[in-house]
Amino acid sequence: MSRPPHAPNTRPPDRSGTHDEIYFSIICIYTEMAMTKVLIDVDDEALSEASALLGTKTKKDTVNTALRETAHRLRRAHALARLVELGEAGAFNELLDKAAYRR
C-alpha cells in the first residue's frame, strides 16, 4: 500500500471519532487502488450506451465500472464452467444419493 506523503510508515495517532481519522481512512482506501492514466480512442456510441446501462455520469466512471463488471462476469462464467466440469466428472455424485448426505 502506498501512503500519502503526510502519512508516515507508522500507525496514525489514536484520534477515534475525529475527522482526521476519517480523512486518514479515506486516503488509505483511495491510495490502495492502482490507477493508470491511459489515452485511448473510445467509441462514443458504445460509451454513451454503457453509461446509460450502468447508470454512471462520467466517462471515467463508465470505463472503470465497465471494466470491473466485465472482469466479475467473466470470473463468474469461468467458475461456472469449472463447476460444470466437476459435475460432469462426477465430483458431486455423492450428493445424488440422498442416504449419503442425510446422515
mmCIF file of N, CA and C in Angstrom:
data_model
loop_
_atom_site.group_PDB
_atom_site.id
_atom_site.type_symbol
_atom_site.label_atom_id
_atom_site.label_comp_id
_atom_site.label_asym_id
_atom_site.label_seq_id
_atom_site.Cartn_x
_atom_site.Cartn_y
_atom_site.Cartn_z
ATOM 1 N N MET A 1 0.850 -1.172 0.000
ATOM 2 C CA MET A 1 0.000 0.000 0.000
ATOM 3 C C MET A 1 0.892 1.230 0.000
ATOM 4 N N SER A 2 0.641 2.140 -0.926
ATOM 5 C CA SER A 2 1.400 3.383 -0.896
ATOM 6 C C SER A 2 0.721 4.344 0.059
ATOM 7 N N ARG A 3 1.515 5.100 0.766
ATOM 8 C CA ARG A 3 0.969 6.022 1.752
ATOM 9 C C ARG A 3 1.146 7.441 1.252
ATOM 10 N N PRO A 4 0.200 8.312 1.568
ATOM 11 C CA PRO A 4 0.352 9.701 1.179
ATOM 12 C C PRO A 4 1.572 10.306 1.853
ATOM 13 N N PRO A 5 2.134 11.374 1.286
ATOM 14 C CA PRO A 5 3.360 11.960 1.839
ATOM 15 C C PRO A 5 3.235 12.373 3.296
ATOM 16 N N HIS A 6 2.054 12.759 3.736
ATOM 17 C CA HIS A 6 1.887 13.216 5.111
ATOM 18 C C HIS A 6 1.682 12.070 6.093
ATOM 19 N N ALA A 7 1.598 10.828 5.585
ATOM 20 C CA ALA A 7 1.351 9.684 6.461
ATOM 21 C C ALA A 7 2.632 8.876 6.607
ATOM 22 N N PRO A 8 3.240 8.884 7.775
ATOM 23 C CA PRO A 8 4.463 8.105 7.976
ATOM 24 C C PRO A 8 4.168 6.619 7.953
ATOM 25 N N ASN A 9 5.204 5.807 7.936
ATOM 26 C CA ASN A 9 5.045 4.364 7.910
ATOM 27 C C ASN A 9 4.709 3.786 9.275
ATOM 28 N N THR A 10 4.207 4.581 10.154
ATOM 29 C CA THR A 10 3.769 4.117 11.462
ATOM 30 C C THR A 10 2.271 4.265 11.553
ATOM 31 N N ARG A 11 1.697 3.685 12.580
ATOM 32 C CA ARG A 11 0.249 3.815 12.755
ATOM 33 C C ARG A 11 -0.101 5.269 13.049
ATOM 34 N N PRO A 12 -1.258 5.710 12.576
ATOM 35 C CA PRO A 12 -1.655 7.083 12.862
ATOM 36 C C PRO A 12 -1.981 7.224 14.341
ATOM 37 N N PRO A 13 -1.881 8.434 14.871
ATOM 38 C CA PRO A 13 -2.229 8.632 16.274
ATOM 39 C C PRO A 13 -3.682 8.264 16.516
ATOM 40 N N ASP A 14 -3.976 7.809 17.715
ATOM 41 C CA ASP A 14 -5.347 7.416 18.040
ATOM 42 C C ASP A 14 -6.198 8.665 18.191
ATOM 43 N N ARG A 15 -7.032 8.880 17.207
ATOM 44 C CA ARG A 15 -7.951 10.021 17.249
ATOM 45 C C ARG A 15 -9.354 9.511 16.986
ATOM 46 N N SER A 16 -9.748 8.498 17.699
ATOM 47 C CA SER A 16 -11.024 7.847 17.465
ATOM 48 C C SER A 16 -12.158 8.844 17.373
ATOM 49 N N GLY A 17 -12.890 8.708 16.282
ATOM 50 C CA GLY A 17 -14.060 9.536 16.095
ATOM 51 C C GLY A 17 -13.791 10.930 15.544
ATOM 52 N N THR A 18 -12.550 11.282 15.287
ATOM 53 C CA THR A 18 -12.271 12.623 14.789
ATOM 54 C C THR A 18 -12.301 12.637 13.267
ATOM 55 N N HIS A 19 -12.396 13.816 12.716
ATOM 56 C CA HIS A 19 -12.376 13.967 11.267
ATOM 57 C C HIS A 19 -11.033 13.540 10.696
ATOM 58 N N ASP A 20 -9.955 13.731 11.458
ATOM 59 C CA ASP A 20 -8.635 13.315 10.981
ATOM 60 C C ASP A 20 -8.591 11.814 10.732
ATOM 61 N N GLU A 21 -9.209 11.029 11.625
ATOM 62 C CA GLU A 21 -9.209 9.579 11.459
ATOM 63 C C GLU A 21 -9.982 9.198 10.203
ATOM 64 N N ILE A 22 -11.121 9.827 10.001
ATOM 65 C CA ILE A 22 -11.932 9.531 8.825
ATOM 66 C C ILE A 22 -11.171 9.919 7.564
ATOM 67 N N TYR A 23 -10.540 11.101 7.564
ATOM 68 C CA TYR A 23 -9.771 11.556 6.418
ATOM 69 C C TYR A 23 -8.625 10.593 6.136
ATOM 70 N N PHE A 24 -7.906 10.183 7.172
ATOM 71 C CA PHE A 24 -6.795 9.254 7.010
ATOM 72 C C PHE A 24 -7.293 7.941 6.421
ATOM 73 N N SER A 25 -8.446 7.442 6.908
ATOM 74 C CA SER A 25 -9.002 6.190 6.390
ATOM 75 C C SER A 25 -9.348 6.313 4.925
ATOM 76 N N ILE A 26 -9.950 7.423 4.551
ATOM 77 C CA ILE A 26 -10.314 7.629 3.147
ATOM 78 C C ILE A 26 -9.065 7.695 2.288
ATOM 79 N N ILE A 27 -8.038 8.392 2.730
ATOM 80 C CA ILE A 27 -6.789 8.484 1.976
ATOM 81 C C ILE A 27 -6.185 7.094 1.807
ATOM 82 N N CYS A 28 -6.157 6.296 2.868
ATOM 83 C CA CYS A 28 -5.576 4.951 2.784
ATOM 84 C C CYS A 28 -6.358 4.077 1.825
ATOM 85 N N ILE A 29 -7.689 4.157 1.873
ATOM 86 C CA ILE A 29 -8.512 3.358 0.968
ATOM 87 C C ILE A 29 -8.266 3.804 -0.467
ATOM 88 N N TYR A 30 -8.226 5.114 -0.702
ATOM 89 C CA TYR A 30 -8.038 5.632 -2.045
ATOM 90 C C TYR A 30 -6.681 5.251 -2.607
ATOM 91 N N THR A 31 -5.647 5.318 -1.796
ATOM 92 C CA THR A 31 -4.316 5.046 -2.315
ATOM 93 C C THR A 31 -4.074 3.559 -2.551
ATOM 94 N N GLU A 32 -4.950 2.687 -2.048
ATOM 95 C CA GLU A 32 -4.794 1.253 -2.305
ATOM 96 C C GLU A 32 -5.225 0.897 -3.723
ATOM 97 N N MET A 33 -6.024 1.734 -4.365
ATOM 98 C CA MET A 33 -6.460 1.465 -5.722
ATOM 99 C C MET A 33 -5.355 1.877 -6.681
ATOM 100 N N ALA A 34 -4.975 0.971 -7.553
ATOM 101 C CA ALA A 34 -3.972 1.307 -8.555
ATOM 102 C C ALA A 34 -4.687 1.926 -9.746
ATOM 103 N N MET A 35 -4.251 3.086 -10.136
ATOM 104 C CA MET A 35 -4.856 3.771 -11.273
ATOM 105 C C MET A 35 -3.755 4.089 -12.279
ATOM 106 N N THR A 36 -4.062 3.886 -13.535
ATOM 107 C CA THR A 36 -3.135 4.195 -14.604
ATOM 108 C C THR A 36 -3.824 5.145 -15.561
ATOM 109 N N LYS A 37 -3.151 6.195 -15.921
ATOM 110 C CA LYS A 37 -3.696 7.120 -16.910
ATOM 111 C C LYS A 37 -3.419 6.561 -18.287
ATOM 112 N N VAL A 38 -4.473 6.492 -19.119
ATOM 113 C CA VAL A 38 -4.338 5.921 -20.448
ATOM 114 C C VAL A 38 -5.069 6.826 -21.433
ATOM 115 N N LEU A 39 -4.439 7.083 -22.546
ATOM 116 C CA LEU A 39 -5.079 7.848 -23.610
ATOM 117 C C LEU A 39 -5.511 6.857 -24.681
ATOM 118 N N ILE A 40 -6.835 6.684 -24.826
ATOM 119 C CA ILE A 40 -7.354 5.722 -25.803
ATOM 120 C C ILE A 40 -8.509 6.345 -26.572
ATOM 121 N N ASP A 41 -8.760 5.824 -27.749
ATOM 122 C CA ASP A 41 -9.927 6.222 -28.534
ATOM 123 C C ASP A 41 -11.066 5.301 -28.127
ATOM 124 N N VAL A 42 -12.210 5.885 -27.804
ATOM 125 C CA VAL A 42 -13.371 5.117 -27.347
ATOM 126 C C VAL A 42 -14.548 5.434 -28.259
ATOM 127 N N ASP A 43 -15.281 4.421 -28.642
ATOM 128 C CA ASP A 43 -16.483 4.571 -29.451
ATOM 129 C C ASP A 43 -17.507 5.377 -28.650
ATOM 130 N N ASP A 44 -17.871 6.557 -29.136
ATOM 131 C CA ASP A 44 -18.777 7.442 -28.411
ATOM 132 C C ASP A 44 -20.156 6.824 -28.187
ATOM 133 N N GLU A 45 -20.680 6.123 -29.190
ATOM 134 C CA GLU A 45 -21.998 5.498 -29.039
ATOM 135 C C GLU A 45 -21.952 4.387 -27.999
ATOM 136 N N ALA A 46 -20.911 3.576 -28.032
ATOM 137 C CA ALA A 46 -20.779 2.495 -27.055
ATOM 138 C C ALA A 46 -20.610 3.068 -25.650
ATOM 139 N N LEU A 47 -19.837 4.130 -25.528
ATOM 140 C CA LEU A 47 -19.631 4.771 -24.228
ATOM 141 C C LEU A 47 -20.936 5.343 -23.691
ATOM 142 N N SER A 48 -21.694 5.982 -24.561
ATOM 143 C CA SER A 48 -22.975 6.565 -24.165
ATOM 144 C C SER A 48 -23.954 5.472 -23.731
ATOM 145 N N GLU A 49 -24.026 4.389 -24.487
ATOM 146 C CA GLU A 49 -24.924 3.285 -24.131
ATOM 147 C C GLU A 49 -24.496 2.634 -22.824
ATOM 148 N N ALA A 50 -23.197 2.409 -22.667
ATOM 149 C CA ALA A 50 -22.684 1.808 -21.436
ATOM 150 C C ALA A 50 -22.986 2.701 -20.244
ATOM 151 N N SER A 51 -22.830 4.002 -20.409
ATOM 152 C CA SER A 51 -23.113 4.945 -19.335
ATOM 153 C C SER A 51 -24.578 4.877 -18.928
ATOM 154 N N ALA A 52 -25.461 4.803 -19.903
ATOM 155 C CA ALA A 52 -26.897 4.718 -19.614
ATOM 156 C C ALA A 52 -27.232 3.404 -18.916
ATOM 157 N N LEU A 53 -26.661 2.313 -19.403
ATOM 158 C CA LEU A 53 -26.951 0.996 -18.819
ATOM 159 C C LEU A 53 -26.356 0.839 -17.424
ATOM 160 N N LEU A 54 -25.179 1.401 -17.216
ATOM 161 C CA LEU A 54 -24.506 1.273 -15.921
ATOM 162 C C LEU A 54 -24.936 2.339 -14.921
ATOM 163 N N GLY A 55 -25.574 3.394 -15.414
ATOM 164 C CA GLY A 55 -26.005 4.471 -14.540
ATOM 165 C C GLY A 55 -24.862 5.345 -14.056
ATOM 166 N N THR A 56 -23.825 5.461 -14.873
ATOM 167 C CA THR A 56 -22.675 6.286 -14.496
ATOM 168 C C THR A 56 -22.799 7.661 -15.135
ATOM 169 N N LYS A 57 -22.119 8.628 -14.540
ATOM 170 C CA LYS A 57 -22.241 10.007 -15.011
ATOM 171 C C LYS A 57 -21.018 10.500 -15.784
ATOM 172 N N THR A 58 -19.847 9.971 -15.467
ATOM 173 C CA THR A 58 -18.641 10.443 -16.142
ATOM 174 C C THR A 58 -18.056 9.345 -17.012
ATOM 175 N N LYS A 59 -17.228 9.750 -17.968
ATOM 176 C CA LYS A 59 -16.567 8.779 -18.834
ATOM 177 C C LYS A 59 -15.656 7.873 -18.017
ATOM 178 N N LYS A 60 -14.941 8.463 -17.088
ATOM 179 C CA LYS A 60 -14.024 7.690 -16.242
ATOM 180 C C LYS A 60 -14.788 6.628 -15.459
ATOM 181 N N ASP A 61 -15.897 7.023 -14.829
ATOM 182 C CA ASP A 61 -16.697 6.060 -14.064
ATOM 183 C C ASP A 61 -17.269 4.980 -14.966
ATOM 184 N N THR A 62 -17.688 5.367 -16.169
ATOM 185 C CA THR A 62 -18.248 4.394 -17.112
ATOM 186 C C THR A 62 -17.210 3.353 -17.498
ATOM 187 N N VAL A 63 -16.019 3.811 -17.861
ATOM 188 C CA VAL A 63 -14.960 2.877 -18.277
ATOM 189 C C VAL A 63 -14.549 1.982 -17.108
ATOM 190 N N ASN A 64 -14.317 2.567 -15.928
ATOM 191 C CA ASN A 64 -13.901 1.767 -14.770
ATOM 192 C C ASN A 64 -14.977 0.769 -14.354
ATOM 193 N N THR A 65 -16.236 1.192 -14.352
ATOM 194 C CA THR A 65 -17.323 0.288 -13.983
ATOM 195 C C THR A 65 -17.469 -0.824 -15.010
ATOM 196 N N ALA A 66 -17.367 -0.469 -16.290
ATOM 197 C CA ALA A 66 -17.473 -1.484 -17.343
ATOM 198 C C ALA A 66 -16.345 -2.504 -17.238
ATOM 199 N N LEU A 67 -15.136 -2.047 -16.952
ATOM 200 C CA LEU A 67 -14.012 -2.973 -16.800
ATOM 201 C C LEU A 67 -14.227 -3.906 -15.611
ATOM 202 N N ARG A 68 -14.650 -3.335 -14.477
ATOM 203 C CA ARG A 68 -14.895 -4.167 -13.289
ATOM 204 C C ARG A 68 -16.026 -5.160 -13.528
ATOM 205 N N GLU A 69 -17.120 -4.691 -14.124
ATOM 206 C CA GLU A 69 -18.266 -5.570 -14.396
ATOM 207 C C GLU A 69 -17.868 -6.698 -15.346
ATOM 208 N N THR A 70 -17.112 -6.375 -16.370
ATOM 209 C CA THR A 70 -16.669 -7.400 -17.319
ATOM 210 C C THR A 70 -15.798 -8.439 -16.627
ATOM 211 N N ALA A 71 -14.850 -7.987 -15.814
ATOM 212 C CA ALA A 71 -13.977 -8.917 -15.092
ATOM 213 C C ALA A 71 -14.792 -9.802 -14.154
ATOM 214 N N HIS A 72 -15.744 -9.219 -13.419
ATOM 215 C CA HIS A 72 -16.571 -10.007 -12.495
ATOM 216 C C HIS A 72 -17.415 -11.027 -13.242
ATOM 217 N N ARG A 73 -18.025 -10.608 -14.351
ATOM 218 C CA ARG A 73 -18.867 -11.532 -15.118
ATOM 219 C C ARG A 73 -18.048 -12.675 -15.717
ATOM 220 N N LEU A 74 -16.886 -12.360 -16.258
ATOM 221 C CA LEU A 74 -16.042 -13.410 -16.821
ATOM 222 C C LEU A 74 -15.530 -14.349 -15.739
ATOM 223 N N ARG A 75 -15.182 -13.802 -14.567
ATOM 224 C CA ARG A 75 -14.736 -14.639 -13.455
ATOM 225 C C ARG A 75 -15.852 -15.608 -13.038
ATOM 226 N N ARG A 76 -17.091 -15.095 -12.968
ATOM 227 C CA ARG A 76 -18.223 -15.970 -12.612
ATOM 228 C C ARG A 76 -18.469 -17.012 -13.694
ATOM 229 N N ALA A 77 -18.350 -16.616 -14.958
ATOM 230 C CA ALA A 77 -18.554 -17.554 -16.064
ATOM 231 C C ALA A 77 -17.509 -18.665 -16.032
ATOM 232 N N HIS A 78 -16.260 -18.311 -15.747
ATOM 233 C CA HIS A 78 -15.196 -19.325 -15.647
ATOM 234 C C HIS A 78 -15.448 -20.250 -14.455
ATOM 235 N N ALA A 79 -15.908 -19.698 -13.349
ATOM 236 C CA ALA A 79 -16.201 -20.519 -12.170
ATOM 237 C C ALA A 79 -17.352 -21.471 -12.471
ATOM 238 N N LEU A 80 -18.359 -20.992 -13.168
ATOM 239 C CA LEU A 80 -19.488 -21.853 -13.527
ATOM 240 C C LEU A 80 -19.045 -22.961 -14.476
ATOM 241 N N ALA A 81 -18.189 -22.618 -15.434
ATOM 242 C CA ALA A 81 -17.678 -23.630 -16.356
ATOM 243 C C ALA A 81 -16.888 -24.695 -15.600
ATOM 244 N N ARG A 82 -16.100 -24.275 -14.631
ATOM 245 C CA ARG A 82 -15.332 -25.224 -13.813
ATOM 246 C C ARG A 82 -16.267 -26.102 -12.992
ATOM 247 N N LEU A 83 -17.332 -25.523 -12.462
ATOM 248 C CA LEU A 83 -18.317 -26.282 -11.701
ATOM 249 C C LEU A 83 -18.991 -27.329 -12.584
ATOM 250 N N VAL A 84 -19.296 -26.955 -13.817
ATOM 251 C CA VAL A 84 -19.898 -27.905 -14.765
ATOM 252 C C VAL A 84 -18.920 -29.046 -15.037
ATOM 253 N N GLU A 85 -17.641 -28.715 -15.242
ATOM 254 C CA GLU A 85 -16.629 -29.750 -15.475
ATOM 255 C C GLU A 85 -16.563 -30.718 -14.295
ATOM 256 N N LEU A 86 -16.573 -30.174 -13.089
ATOM 257 C CA LEU A 86 -16.534 -31.024 -11.896
ATOM 258 C C LEU A 86 -17.761 -31.914 -11.823
ATOM 259 N N GLY A 87 -18.919 -31.359 -12.148
ATOM 260 C CA GLY A 87 -20.148 -32.149 -12.137
ATOM 261 C C GLY A 87 -20.120 -33.264 -13.159
ATOM 262 N N GLU A 88 -19.637 -32.949 -14.350
ATOM 263 C CA GLU A 88 -19.546 -33.963 -15.397
ATOM 264 C C GLU A 88 -18.528 -35.038 -15.047
ATOM 265 N N ALA A 89 -17.521 -34.688 -14.256
ATOM 266 C CA ALA A 89 -16.500 -35.656 -13.851
ATOM 267 C C ALA A 89 -16.968 -36.501 -12.664
ATOM 268 N N GLY A 90 -18.143 -36.190 -12.123
ATOM 269 C CA GLY A 90 -18.691 -36.999 -11.031
ATOM 270 C C GLY A 90 -18.335 -36.520 -9.641
ATOM 271 N N ALA A 91 -17.828 -35.315 -9.512
ATOM 272 C CA ALA A 91 -17.415 -34.812 -8.208
ATOM 273 C C ALA A 91 -18.584 -34.661 -7.231
ATOM 274 N N PHE A 92 -19.797 -34.573 -7.744
ATOM 275 C CA PHE A 92 -20.953 -34.360 -6.873
ATOM 276 C C PHE A 92 -21.905 -35.553 -6.848
ATOM 277 N N ASN A 93 -21.473 -36.684 -7.396
ATOM 278 C CA ASN A 93 -22.342 -37.850 -7.449
ATOM 279 C C ASN A 93 -22.789 -38.297 -6.061
ATOM 280 N N GLU A 94 -21.952 -38.070 -5.080
ATOM 281 C CA GLU A 94 -22.290 -38.430 -3.708
ATOM 282 C C GLU A 94 -23.564 -37.715 -3.250
ATOM 283 N N LEU A 95 -23.765 -36.527 -3.746
ATOM 284 C CA LEU A 95 -24.943 -35.752 -3.357
ATOM 285 C C LEU A 95 -26.231 -36.286 -3.981
ATOM 286 N N LEU A 96 -26.108 -37.072 -5.050
ATOM 287 C CA LEU A 96 -27.303 -37.656 -5.676
ATOM 288 C C LEU A 96 -27.884 -38.778 -4.831
ATOM 289 N N ASP A 97 -27.078 -39.385 -3.982
ATOM 290 C CA ASP A 97 -27.538 -40.446 -3.099
ATOM 291 C C ASP A 97 -28.020 -39.788 -1.804
ATOM 292 N N LYS A 98 -29.331 -39.656 -1.671
ATOM 293 C CA LYS A 98 -29.900 -38.962 -0.516
ATOM 294 C C LYS A 98 -29.521 -39.609 0.810
ATOM 295 N N ALA A 99 -29.330 -40.880 0.811
ATOM 296 C CA ALA A 99 -28.952 -41.568 2.050
ATOM 297 C C ALA A 99 -27.568 -41.146 2.512
ATOM 298 N N ALA A 100 -26.705 -40.770 1.561
ATOM 299 C CA ALA A 100 -25.330 -40.415 1.907
ATOM 300 C C ALA A 100 -25.216 -39.048 2.588
ATOM 301 N N TYR A 101 -26.098 -38.122 2.266
ATOM 302 C CA TYR A 101 -25.933 -36.809 2.860
ATOM 303 C C TYR A 101 -26.977 -36.460 3.902
ATOM 304 N N ARG A 102 -27.853 -37.387 4.233
ATOM 305 C CA ARG A 102 -28.853 -37.130 5.271
ATOM 306 C C ARG A 102 -28.522 -37.859 6.571
ATOM 307 N N ARG A 103 -27.310 -38.270 6.736
ATOM 308 C CA ARG A 103 -26.942 -38.992 7.951
ATOM 309 C C ARG A 103 -26.832 -38.076 9.118
#
